[in-house]
PDB file of C-alpha atoms in Angstrom:
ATOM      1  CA  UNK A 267     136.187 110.586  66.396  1.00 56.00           C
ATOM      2  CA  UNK A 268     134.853 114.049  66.772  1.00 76.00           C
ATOM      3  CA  UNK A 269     132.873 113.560  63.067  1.00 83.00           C
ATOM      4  CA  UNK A 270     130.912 111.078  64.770  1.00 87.00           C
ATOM      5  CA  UNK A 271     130.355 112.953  68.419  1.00 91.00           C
ATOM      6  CA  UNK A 272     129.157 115.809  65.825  1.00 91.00           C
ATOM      7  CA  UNK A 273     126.995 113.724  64.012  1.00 90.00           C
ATOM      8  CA  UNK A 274     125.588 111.894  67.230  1.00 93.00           C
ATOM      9  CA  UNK A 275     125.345 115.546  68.292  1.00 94.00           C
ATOM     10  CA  UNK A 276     123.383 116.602  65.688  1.00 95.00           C
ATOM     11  CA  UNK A 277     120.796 113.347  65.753  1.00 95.00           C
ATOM     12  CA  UNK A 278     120.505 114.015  69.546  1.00 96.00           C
ATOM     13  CA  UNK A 279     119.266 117.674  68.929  1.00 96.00           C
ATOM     14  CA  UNK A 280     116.840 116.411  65.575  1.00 96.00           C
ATOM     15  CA  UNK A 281     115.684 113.721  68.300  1.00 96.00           C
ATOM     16  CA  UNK A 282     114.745 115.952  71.001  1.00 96.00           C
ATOM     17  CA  UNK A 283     112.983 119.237  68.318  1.00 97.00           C
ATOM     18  CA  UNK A 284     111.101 116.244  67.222  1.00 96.00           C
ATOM     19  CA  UNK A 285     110.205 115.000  71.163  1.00 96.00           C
ATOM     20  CA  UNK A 286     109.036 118.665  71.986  1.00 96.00           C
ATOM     21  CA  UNK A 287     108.074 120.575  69.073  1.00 96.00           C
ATOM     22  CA  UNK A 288     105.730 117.945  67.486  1.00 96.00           C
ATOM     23  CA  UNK A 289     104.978 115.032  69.893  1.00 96.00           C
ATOM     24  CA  UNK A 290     104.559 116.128  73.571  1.00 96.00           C
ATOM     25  CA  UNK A 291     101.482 118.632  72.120  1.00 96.00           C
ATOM     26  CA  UNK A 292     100.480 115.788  69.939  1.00 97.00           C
ATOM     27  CA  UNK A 293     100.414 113.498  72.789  1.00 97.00           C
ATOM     28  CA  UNK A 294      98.778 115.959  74.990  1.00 98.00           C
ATOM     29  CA  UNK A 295      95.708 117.137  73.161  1.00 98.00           C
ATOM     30  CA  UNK A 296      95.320 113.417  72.408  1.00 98.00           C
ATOM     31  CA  UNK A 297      94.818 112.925  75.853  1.00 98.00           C
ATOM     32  CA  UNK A 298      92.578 115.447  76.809  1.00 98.00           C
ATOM     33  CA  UNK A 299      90.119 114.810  73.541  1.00 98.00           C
ATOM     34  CA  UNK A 300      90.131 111.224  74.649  1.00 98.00           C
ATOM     35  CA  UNK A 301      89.574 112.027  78.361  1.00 98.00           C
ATOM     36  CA  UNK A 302      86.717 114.775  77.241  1.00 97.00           C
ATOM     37  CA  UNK A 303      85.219 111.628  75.138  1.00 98.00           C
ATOM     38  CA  UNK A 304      84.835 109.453  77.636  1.00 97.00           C
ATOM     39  CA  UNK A 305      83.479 111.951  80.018  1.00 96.00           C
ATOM     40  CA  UNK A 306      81.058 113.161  77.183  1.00 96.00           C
ATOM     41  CA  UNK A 307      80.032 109.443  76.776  1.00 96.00           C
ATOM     42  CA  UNK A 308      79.203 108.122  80.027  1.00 94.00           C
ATOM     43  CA  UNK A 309      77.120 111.172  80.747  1.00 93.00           C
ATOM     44  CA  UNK A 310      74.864 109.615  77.877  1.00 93.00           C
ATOM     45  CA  UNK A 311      74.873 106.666  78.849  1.00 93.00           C
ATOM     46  CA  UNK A 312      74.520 107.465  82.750  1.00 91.00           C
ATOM     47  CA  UNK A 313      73.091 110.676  82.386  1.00 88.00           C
ATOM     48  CA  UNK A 314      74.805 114.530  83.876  1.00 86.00           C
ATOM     49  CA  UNK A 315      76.422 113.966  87.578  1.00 85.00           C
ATOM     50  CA  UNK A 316      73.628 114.619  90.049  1.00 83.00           C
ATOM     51  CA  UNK A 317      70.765 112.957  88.066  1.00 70.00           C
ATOM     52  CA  UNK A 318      70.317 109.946  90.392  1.00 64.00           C
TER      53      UNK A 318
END
């Protein structure tokens, strides 16, 4: 029984280096780029804030 708490133990801690080493900042400039595009692209199509 404790082989397998060690070895769930071990997955858990792979699992969660994976979550915050590599996804959350993958994630997150993801998000930004894709928020800065779409601000980027309506001010071409609507022109800069204050043009109206």
């Amino acid at each position: 029984m404790s082989q397998n708490t060690q070895v769930e133990k071990k997955t858990e801690l792979k699992i969660f280096v994976f979550l915050t080493v590599f996804l959350a900042p993958i994630l997150a400039v993801l998000f930004v780029s894709a928020l800065g595009f779409s601000i980027w692209f309506s001010q071409i199509l609507m022109g800069p804030p204050g043009a109206g």
